[in-house]
Tab-separated table of C-alpha atoms and ligand atoms in Angstrom:
chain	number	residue	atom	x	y	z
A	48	UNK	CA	-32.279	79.601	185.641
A	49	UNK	CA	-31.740	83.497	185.651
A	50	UNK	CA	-28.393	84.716	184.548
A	51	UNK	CA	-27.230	87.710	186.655
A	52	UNK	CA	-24.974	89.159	184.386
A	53	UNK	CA	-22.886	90.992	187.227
A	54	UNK	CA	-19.463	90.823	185.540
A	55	UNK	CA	-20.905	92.856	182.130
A	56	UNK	CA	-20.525	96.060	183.205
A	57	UNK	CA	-16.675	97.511	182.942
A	58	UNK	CA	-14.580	97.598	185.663
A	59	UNK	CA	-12.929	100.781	186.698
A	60	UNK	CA	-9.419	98.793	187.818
A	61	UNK	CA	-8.821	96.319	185.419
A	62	UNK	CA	-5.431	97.798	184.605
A	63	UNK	CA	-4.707	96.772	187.675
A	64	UNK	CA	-6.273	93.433	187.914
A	65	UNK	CA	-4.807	92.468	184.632
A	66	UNK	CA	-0.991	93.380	186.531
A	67	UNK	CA	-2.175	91.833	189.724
A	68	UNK	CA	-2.951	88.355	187.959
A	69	UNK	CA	0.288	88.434	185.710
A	70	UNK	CA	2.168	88.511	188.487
A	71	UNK	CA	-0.199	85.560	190.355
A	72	UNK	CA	0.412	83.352	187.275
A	73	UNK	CA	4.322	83.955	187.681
A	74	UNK	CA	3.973	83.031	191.773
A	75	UNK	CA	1.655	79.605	190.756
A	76	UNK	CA	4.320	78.108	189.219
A	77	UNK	CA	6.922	78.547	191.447
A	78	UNK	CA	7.298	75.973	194.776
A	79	UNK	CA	7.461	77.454	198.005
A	80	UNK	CA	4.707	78.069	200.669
A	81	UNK	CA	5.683	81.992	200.324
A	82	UNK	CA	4.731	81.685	196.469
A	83	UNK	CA	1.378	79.623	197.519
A	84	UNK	CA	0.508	82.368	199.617
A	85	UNK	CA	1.111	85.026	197.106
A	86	UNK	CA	-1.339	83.606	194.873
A	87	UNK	CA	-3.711	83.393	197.831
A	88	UNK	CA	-3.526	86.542	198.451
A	89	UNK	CA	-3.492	88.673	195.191
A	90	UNK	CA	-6.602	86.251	194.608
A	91	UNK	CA	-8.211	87.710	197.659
A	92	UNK	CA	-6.951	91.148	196.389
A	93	UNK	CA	-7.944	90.326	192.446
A	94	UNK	CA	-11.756	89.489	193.608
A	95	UNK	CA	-12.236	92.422	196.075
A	96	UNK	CA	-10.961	94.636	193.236
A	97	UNK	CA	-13.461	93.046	190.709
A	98	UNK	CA	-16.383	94.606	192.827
A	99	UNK	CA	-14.964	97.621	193.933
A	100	UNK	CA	-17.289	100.088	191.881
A	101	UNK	CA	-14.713	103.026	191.233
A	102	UNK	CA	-11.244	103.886	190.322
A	103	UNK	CA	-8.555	103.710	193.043
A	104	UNK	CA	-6.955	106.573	193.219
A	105	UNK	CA	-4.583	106.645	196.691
A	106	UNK	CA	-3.105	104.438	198.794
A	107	UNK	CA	-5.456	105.035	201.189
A	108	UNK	CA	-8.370	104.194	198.454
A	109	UNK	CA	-6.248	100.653	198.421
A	110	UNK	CA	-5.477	100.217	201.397
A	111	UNK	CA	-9.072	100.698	202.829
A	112	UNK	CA	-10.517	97.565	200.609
A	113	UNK	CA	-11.507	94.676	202.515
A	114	UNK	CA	-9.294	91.564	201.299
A	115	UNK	CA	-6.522	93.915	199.326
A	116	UNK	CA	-2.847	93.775	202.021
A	117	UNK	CA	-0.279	96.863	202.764
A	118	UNK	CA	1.984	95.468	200.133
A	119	UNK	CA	-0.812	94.568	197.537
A	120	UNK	CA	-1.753	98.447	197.919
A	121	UNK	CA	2.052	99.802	197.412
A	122	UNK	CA	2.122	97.018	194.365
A	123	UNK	CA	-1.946	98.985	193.171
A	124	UNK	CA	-0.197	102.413	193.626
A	125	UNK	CA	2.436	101.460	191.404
A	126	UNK	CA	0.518	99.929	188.623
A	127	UNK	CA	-1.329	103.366	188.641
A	128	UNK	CA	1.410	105.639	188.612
A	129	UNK	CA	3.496	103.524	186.087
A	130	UNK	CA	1.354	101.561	184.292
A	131	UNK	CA	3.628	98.847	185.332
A	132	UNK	CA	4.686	96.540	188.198
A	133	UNK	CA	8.693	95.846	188.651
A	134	UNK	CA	7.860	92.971	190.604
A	135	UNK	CA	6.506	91.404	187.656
A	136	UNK	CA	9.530	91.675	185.686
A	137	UNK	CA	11.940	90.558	188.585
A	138	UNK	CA	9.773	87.258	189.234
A	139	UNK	CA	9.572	86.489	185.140
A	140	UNK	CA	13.056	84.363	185.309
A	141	UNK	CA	13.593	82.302	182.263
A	142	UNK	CA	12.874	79.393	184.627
A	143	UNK	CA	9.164	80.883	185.941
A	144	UNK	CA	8.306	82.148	181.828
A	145	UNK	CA	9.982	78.212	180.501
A	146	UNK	CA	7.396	76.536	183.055
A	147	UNK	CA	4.748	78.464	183.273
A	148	UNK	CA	4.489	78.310	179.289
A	149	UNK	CA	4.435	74.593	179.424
A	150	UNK	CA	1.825	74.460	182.002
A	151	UNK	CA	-0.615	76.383	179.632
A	152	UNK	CA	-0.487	72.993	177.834
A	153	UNK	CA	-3.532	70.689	178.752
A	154	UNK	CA	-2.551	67.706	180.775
A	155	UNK	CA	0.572	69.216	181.939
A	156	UNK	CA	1.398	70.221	186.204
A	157	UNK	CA	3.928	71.990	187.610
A	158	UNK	CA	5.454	68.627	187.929
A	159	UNK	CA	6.254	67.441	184.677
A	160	UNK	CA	6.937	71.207	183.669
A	161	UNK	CA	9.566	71.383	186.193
A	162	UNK	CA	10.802	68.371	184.488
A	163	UNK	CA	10.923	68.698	181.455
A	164	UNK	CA	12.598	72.256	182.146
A	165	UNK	CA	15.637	70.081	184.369
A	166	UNK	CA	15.619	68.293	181.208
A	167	UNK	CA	16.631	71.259	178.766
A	168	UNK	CA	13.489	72.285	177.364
A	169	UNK	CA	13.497	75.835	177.229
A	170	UNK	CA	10.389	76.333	174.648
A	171	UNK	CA	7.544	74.269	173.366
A	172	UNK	CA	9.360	73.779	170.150
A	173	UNK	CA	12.041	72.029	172.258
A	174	UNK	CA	9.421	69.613	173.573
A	175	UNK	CA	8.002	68.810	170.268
A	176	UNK	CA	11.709	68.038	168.889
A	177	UNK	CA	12.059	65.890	171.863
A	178	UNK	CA	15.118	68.115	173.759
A	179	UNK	CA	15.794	65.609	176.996
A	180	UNK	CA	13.994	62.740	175.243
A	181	UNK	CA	10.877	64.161	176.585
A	182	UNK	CA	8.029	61.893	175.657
A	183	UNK	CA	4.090	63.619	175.335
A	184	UNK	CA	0.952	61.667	175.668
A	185	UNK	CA	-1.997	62.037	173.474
A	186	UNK	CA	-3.828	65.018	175.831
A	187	UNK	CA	-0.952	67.077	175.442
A	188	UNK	CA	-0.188	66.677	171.482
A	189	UNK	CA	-3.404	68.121	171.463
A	190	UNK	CA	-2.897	70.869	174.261
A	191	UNK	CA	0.252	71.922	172.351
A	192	UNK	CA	-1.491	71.728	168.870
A	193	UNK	CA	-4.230	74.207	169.940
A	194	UNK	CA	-2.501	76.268	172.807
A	195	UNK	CA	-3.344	79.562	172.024
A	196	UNK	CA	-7.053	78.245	171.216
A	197	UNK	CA	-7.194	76.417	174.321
A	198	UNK	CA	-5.579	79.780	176.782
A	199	UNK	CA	-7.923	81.831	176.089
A	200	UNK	CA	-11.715	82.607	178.009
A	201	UNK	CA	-14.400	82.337	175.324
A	202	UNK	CA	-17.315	84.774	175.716
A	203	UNK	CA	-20.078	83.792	177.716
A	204	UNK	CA	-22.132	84.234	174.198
A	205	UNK	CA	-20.255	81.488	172.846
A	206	UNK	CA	-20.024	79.483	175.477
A	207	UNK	CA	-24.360	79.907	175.533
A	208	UNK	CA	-24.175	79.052	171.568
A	209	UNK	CA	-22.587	75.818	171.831
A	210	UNK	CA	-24.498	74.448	174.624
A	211	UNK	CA	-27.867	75.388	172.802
A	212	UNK	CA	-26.757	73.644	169.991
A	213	UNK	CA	-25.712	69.991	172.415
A	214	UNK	CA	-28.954	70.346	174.670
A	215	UNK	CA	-31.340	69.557	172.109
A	216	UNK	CA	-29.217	66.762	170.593
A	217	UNK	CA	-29.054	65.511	174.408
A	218	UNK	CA	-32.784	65.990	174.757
A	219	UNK	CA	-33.380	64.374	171.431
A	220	UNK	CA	-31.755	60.791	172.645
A	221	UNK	CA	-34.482	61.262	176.126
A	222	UNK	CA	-36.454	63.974	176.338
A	223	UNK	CA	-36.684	63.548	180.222
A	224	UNK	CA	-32.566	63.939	180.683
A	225	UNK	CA	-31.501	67.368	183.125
A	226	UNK	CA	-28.949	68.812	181.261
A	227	UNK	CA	-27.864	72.071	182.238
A	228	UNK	CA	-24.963	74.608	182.175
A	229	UNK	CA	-22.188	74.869	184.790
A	230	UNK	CA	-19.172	76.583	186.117
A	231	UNK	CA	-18.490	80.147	185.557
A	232	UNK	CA	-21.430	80.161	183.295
A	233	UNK	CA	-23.417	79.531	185.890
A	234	UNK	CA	-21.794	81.846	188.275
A	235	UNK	CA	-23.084	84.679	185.411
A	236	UNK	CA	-19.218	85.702	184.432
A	237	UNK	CA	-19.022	87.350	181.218
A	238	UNK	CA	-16.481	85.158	179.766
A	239	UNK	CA	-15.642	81.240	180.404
A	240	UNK	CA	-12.537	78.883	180.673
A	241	UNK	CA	-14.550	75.654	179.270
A	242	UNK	CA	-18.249	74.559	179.293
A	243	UNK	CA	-19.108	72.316	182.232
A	244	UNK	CA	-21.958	70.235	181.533
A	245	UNK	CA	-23.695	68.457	183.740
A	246	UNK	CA	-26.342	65.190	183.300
A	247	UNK	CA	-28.447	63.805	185.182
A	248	UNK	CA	-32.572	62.033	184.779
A	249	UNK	CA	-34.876	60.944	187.275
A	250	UNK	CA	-35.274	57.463	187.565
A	251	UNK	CA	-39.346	57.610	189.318
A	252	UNK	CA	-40.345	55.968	185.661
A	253	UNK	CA	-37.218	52.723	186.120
A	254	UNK	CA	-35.134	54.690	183.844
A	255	UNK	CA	-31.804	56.443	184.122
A	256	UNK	CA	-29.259	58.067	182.126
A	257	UNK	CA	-27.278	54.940	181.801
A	258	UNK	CA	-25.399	54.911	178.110
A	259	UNK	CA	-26.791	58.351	177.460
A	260	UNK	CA	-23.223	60.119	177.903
A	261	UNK	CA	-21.878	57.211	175.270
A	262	UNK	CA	-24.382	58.483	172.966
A	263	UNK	CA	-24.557	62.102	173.602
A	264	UNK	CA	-20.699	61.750	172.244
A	265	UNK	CA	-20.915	60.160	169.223
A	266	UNK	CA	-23.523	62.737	167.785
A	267	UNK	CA	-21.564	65.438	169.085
A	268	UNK	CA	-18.440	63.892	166.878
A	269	UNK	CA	-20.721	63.883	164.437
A	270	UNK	CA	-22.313	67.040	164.272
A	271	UNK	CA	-18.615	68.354	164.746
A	272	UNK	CA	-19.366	70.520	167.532
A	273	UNK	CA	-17.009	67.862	169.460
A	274	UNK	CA	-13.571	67.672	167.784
A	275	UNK	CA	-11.094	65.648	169.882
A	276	UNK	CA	-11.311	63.641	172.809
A	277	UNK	CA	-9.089	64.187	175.719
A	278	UNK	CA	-10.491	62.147	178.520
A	279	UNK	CA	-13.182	59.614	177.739
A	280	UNK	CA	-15.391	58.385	180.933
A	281	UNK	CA	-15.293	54.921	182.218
A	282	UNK	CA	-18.160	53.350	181.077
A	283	UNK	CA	-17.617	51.048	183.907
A	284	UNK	CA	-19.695	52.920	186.115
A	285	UNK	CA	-22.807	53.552	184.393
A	286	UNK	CA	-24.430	56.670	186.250
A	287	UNK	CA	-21.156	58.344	187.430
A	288	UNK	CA	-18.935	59.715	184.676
A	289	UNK	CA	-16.525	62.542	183.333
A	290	UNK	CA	-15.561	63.579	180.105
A	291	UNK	CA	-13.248	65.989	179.025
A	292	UNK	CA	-12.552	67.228	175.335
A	293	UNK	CA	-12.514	70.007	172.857
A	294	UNK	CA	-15.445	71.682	170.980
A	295	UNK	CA	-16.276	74.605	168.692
A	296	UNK	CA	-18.970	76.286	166.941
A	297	UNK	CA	-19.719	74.101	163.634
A	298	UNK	CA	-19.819	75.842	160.387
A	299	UNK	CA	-18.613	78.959	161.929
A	300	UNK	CA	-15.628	79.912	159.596
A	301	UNK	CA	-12.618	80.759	162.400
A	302	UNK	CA	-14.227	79.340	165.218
A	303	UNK	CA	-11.785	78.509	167.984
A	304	UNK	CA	-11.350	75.040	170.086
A	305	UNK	CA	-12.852	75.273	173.176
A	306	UNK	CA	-12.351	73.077	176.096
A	307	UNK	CA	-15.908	71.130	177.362
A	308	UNK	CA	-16.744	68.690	180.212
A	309	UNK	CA	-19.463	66.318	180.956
A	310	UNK	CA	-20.152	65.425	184.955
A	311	UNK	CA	-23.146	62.805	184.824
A	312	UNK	CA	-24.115	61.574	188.039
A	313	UNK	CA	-27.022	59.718	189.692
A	314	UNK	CA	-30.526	61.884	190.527
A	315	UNK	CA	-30.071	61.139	194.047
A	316	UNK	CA	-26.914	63.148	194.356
A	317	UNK	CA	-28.377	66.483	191.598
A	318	UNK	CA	-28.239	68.917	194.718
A	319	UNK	CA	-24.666	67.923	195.438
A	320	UNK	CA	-23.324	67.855	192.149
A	321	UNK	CA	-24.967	70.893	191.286
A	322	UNK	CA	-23.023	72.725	194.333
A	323	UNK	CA	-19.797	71.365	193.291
A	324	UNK	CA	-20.006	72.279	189.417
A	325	UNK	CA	-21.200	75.606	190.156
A	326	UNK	CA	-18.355	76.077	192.307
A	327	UNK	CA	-16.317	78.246	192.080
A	328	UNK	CA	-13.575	76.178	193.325
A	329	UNK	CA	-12.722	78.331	196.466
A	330	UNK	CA	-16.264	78.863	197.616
A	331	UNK	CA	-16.383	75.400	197.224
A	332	UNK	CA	-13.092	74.886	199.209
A	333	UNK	CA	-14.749	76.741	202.283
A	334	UNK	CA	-18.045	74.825	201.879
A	335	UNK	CA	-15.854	71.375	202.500
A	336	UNK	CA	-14.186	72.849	205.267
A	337	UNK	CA	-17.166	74.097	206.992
A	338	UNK	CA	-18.552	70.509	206.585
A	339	UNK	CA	-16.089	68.577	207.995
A	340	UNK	CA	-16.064	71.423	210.777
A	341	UNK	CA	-19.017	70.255	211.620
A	342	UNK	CA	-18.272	66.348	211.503
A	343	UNK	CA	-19.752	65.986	207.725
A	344	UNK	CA	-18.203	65.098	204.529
A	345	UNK	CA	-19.332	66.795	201.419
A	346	UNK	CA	-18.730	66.142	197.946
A	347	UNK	CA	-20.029	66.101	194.590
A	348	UNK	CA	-22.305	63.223	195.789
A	349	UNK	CA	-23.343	64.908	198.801
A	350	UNK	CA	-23.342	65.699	202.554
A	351	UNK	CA	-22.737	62.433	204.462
A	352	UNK	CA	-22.185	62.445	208.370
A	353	UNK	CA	-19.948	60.328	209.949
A	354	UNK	CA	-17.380	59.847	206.983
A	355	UNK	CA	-14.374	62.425	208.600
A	356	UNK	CA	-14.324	59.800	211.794
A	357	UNK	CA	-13.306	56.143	211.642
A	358	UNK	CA	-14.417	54.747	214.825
A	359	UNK	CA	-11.612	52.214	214.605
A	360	UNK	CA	-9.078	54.596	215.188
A	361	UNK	CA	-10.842	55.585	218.424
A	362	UNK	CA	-8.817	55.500	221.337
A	363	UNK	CA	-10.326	54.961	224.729
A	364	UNK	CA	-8.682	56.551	227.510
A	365	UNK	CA	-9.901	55.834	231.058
A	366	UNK	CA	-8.576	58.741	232.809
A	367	UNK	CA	-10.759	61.187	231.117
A	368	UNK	CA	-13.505	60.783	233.457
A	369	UNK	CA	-16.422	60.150	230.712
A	370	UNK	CA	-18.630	57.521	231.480
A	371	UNK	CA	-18.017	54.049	229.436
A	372	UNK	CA	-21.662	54.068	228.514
A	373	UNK	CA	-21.458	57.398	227.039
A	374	UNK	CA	-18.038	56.236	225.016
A	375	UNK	CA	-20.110	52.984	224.023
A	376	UNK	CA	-22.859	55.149	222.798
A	377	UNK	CA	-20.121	57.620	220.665
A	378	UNK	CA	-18.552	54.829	218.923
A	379	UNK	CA	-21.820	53.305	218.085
A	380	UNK	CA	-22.705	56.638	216.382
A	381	UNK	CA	-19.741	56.856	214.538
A	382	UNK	CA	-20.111	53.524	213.303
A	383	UNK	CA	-23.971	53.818	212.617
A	384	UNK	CA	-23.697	57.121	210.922
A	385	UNK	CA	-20.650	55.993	208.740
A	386	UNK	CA	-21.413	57.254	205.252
A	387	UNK	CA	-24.997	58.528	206.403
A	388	UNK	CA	-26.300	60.878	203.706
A	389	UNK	CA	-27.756	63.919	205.103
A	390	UNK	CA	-28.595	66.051	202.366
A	391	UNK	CA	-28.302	65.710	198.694
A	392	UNK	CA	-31.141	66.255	196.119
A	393	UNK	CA	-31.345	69.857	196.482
A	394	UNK	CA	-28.381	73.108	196.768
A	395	UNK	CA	-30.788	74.329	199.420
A	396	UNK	CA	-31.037	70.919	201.544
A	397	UNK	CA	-26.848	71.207	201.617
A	398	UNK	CA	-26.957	75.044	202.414
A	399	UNK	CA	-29.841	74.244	205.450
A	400	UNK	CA	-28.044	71.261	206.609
A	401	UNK	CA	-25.026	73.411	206.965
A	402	UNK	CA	-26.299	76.265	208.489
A	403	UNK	CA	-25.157	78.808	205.918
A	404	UNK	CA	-27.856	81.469	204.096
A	405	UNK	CA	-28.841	80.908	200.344
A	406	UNK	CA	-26.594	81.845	197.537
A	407	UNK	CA	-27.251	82.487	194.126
A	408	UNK	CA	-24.687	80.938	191.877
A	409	UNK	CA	-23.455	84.810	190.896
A	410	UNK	CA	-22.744	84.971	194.607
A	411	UNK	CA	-20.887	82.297	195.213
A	412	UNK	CA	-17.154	83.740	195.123
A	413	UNK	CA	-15.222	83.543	198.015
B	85	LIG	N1	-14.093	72.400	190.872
B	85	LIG	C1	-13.608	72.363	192.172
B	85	LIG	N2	-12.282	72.124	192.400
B	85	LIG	C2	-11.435	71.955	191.367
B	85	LIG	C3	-11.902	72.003	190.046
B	85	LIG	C4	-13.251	72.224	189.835
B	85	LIG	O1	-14.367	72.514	193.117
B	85	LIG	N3	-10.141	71.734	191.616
B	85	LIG	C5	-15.512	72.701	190.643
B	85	LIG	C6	-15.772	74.164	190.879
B	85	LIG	C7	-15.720	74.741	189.519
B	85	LIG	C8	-16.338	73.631	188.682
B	85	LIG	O2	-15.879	72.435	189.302
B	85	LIG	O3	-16.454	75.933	189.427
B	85	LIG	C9	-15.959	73.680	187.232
B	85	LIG	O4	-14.547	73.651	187.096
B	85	LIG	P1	-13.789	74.573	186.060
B	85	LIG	O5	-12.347	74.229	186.180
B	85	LIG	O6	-14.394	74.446	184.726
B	85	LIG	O7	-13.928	76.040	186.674
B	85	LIG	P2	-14.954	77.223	186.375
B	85	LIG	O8	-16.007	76.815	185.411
B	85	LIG	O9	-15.401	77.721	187.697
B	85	LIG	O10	-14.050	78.370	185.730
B	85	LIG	P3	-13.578	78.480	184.197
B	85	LIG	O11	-14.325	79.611	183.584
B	85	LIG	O12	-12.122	78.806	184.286
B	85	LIG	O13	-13.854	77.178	183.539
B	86	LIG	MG1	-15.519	75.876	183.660
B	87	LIG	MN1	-14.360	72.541	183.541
């Protein structure tokens, strides 16, 4: 599909942005509902700047940008004026910098930062020389070994480069296998956090993609494009699995780890799990909401009706006035439609079923 590349061109605040999201990574860490907000809202902020075409240059320049708050502008003003934002170094407590370092390692929340931070561990060294008898699992050996591989964006380039090289070797195992390119890459942004893959075949011929993921794997160990495993799927369920692990570029002297996934999931449900790996994960946030809004349930499987509702739990009142028949007839509904799929094979079936206009995967930030 087409690639709008609409994040190329340089962006006249990114000073700014670049502040704006330091201080958002210092507010995700920390616990209270004023924090969660924060991020919230610089987000807002963060994206509106990203598409503002020119350089801010008042308050009233700030404060006239749909999405960006009074206080966001004062903090914009600031950044401008100083080239730096106090707030940033008020909120960067030893606490806040100690956990927010350990949750740049893979596999580790806010949780088990917060933890191991009660626990003494001030740096990552401490972790690895087991301050507070702090024990790591396999994912995070690895998350700590490549850290600084595995926090930063690759370029979109690379990103393109690896997944030309696994398509073929995908194609090569069935030639009639879907196997395309999600996530941010999708979305056309200029650099990426992992590669999202996603798999899928159509089963018209009594075929399916069952085992394909297994073997997709092994040649990718092979080839050494894949390098460590982090999650493996459960083979258990044949059509529906995920993978997580680490790649790079083979034979590329100084190539870095990069994170991948694999999402493989049954043709019937490509539209849906097309929506949901596109993402990004707010739009797809507001997509859910509107759903279930509306009495649906969506997921990466689909839009299904009648899910939200368990008839069980369906009180009857009498003194409501609505006739019994009509109450009869609702609770048959709910039980009838339970799990009904309306719309799944297609990103355009889900958008029509909900009632919201095409958008193009570049368009789909919230
Ligand atoms: N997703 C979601 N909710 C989550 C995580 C993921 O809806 N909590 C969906 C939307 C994402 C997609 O899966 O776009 C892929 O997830 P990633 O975490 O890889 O996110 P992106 O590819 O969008 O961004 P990045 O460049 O950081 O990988
Ligand atoms: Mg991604
Ligand atoms: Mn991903």
């Amino acid at each position: 599909c087409k690639q709008p590349n609409q994040n190329v061109k340089p962006c006249p605040n990114e000073d700014i942005i670049r502040k704006l999201e330091e201080l958002q990574e210092l507010h995700k860490v920390k616990p209270t509902e004023d924090d969660h907000w924060r991020v919230y809202s610089y987000s807002k902020s963060i994206r509106a700047l990203r598409t503002h075409p020119k350089r801010i240059k008042s308050l009233e320049d700030a404060q006239k940008i749909q999405g960006v708050g009074k206080k966001t502008a004062q903090k914009i003003i600031e950044i401008i004026e100083t080239g730096d934002l106090q707030r940033i170094v008020y909120e960067n407590t030893e606490d806040v910098k100690a956990i927010s370092t350990f949750t740049g390692i893979y596999g580790v929340g806010i949780q088990t930062a917060t933890m191991w931070y009660a626990r003494g561990c001030r740096t990552v060294e401490d972790i690895c020389n087991g301050v507070g008898d702090v024990k790591l699992n396999d994912g995070q050996k690895i998350g700590i070994e490549f850290y600084d591989d595995l926090n930063s964006r690759m370029p979109r380039e690379e990103a393109k480069a690896i997944f030309e090289l696994i398509k073929p070797i995908a194609l090569r195992i069935d030639p009639k296998l879907f196997v395309e390119i999600m996530g941010s890459f999708r979305r056309g942004k200029s650099d990426c956090g992992d590669i999202d893959i996603l798999i899928t075949r159509c089963s018209d011929d009594g075929r399916t993609h069952e085992g394909i993921l297994k073997a997709l794997l092994e040649k990718l160990h092979l080839a050494g494009i894949l390098t460590e495993d982090l999650a493996l799927p459960d083979y258990s369920k044949p059509l529906e699995a995920v993978y997580h692990g680490i790649c790079r570029l083979p034979d590329v002297h100084g190539a870095r780890r990069r994170r991948i996934d694999f999402l493989t999931v049954p043709w019937s449900s490509k539209g849906g799990a097309l929506l949901y790996y596109t993402g990004d994960d707010m739009f797809n946030r507001s997509m859910r909401l509107l759903a279930n809004k509306m009495g649906y349930s969506l997921n990466q499987r689909g839009l299904y009706a009648g899910v939200v509702r368990d008839p069980r739990n369906r009180t009857v009142k009498s003194n409501i006035g609505i006739s019994i028949t009509f109450l009869l007839w609702w609770n048959c509904a709910s039980i009838l439609s339970t799990g009904n799929l309306i719309a799944s094979e297609t990103e355009e079936q889900i958008f029509k079923a909900l009632g919201v206009p095409w958008r193009e995967p570049h368009e789909r930030v919230t």
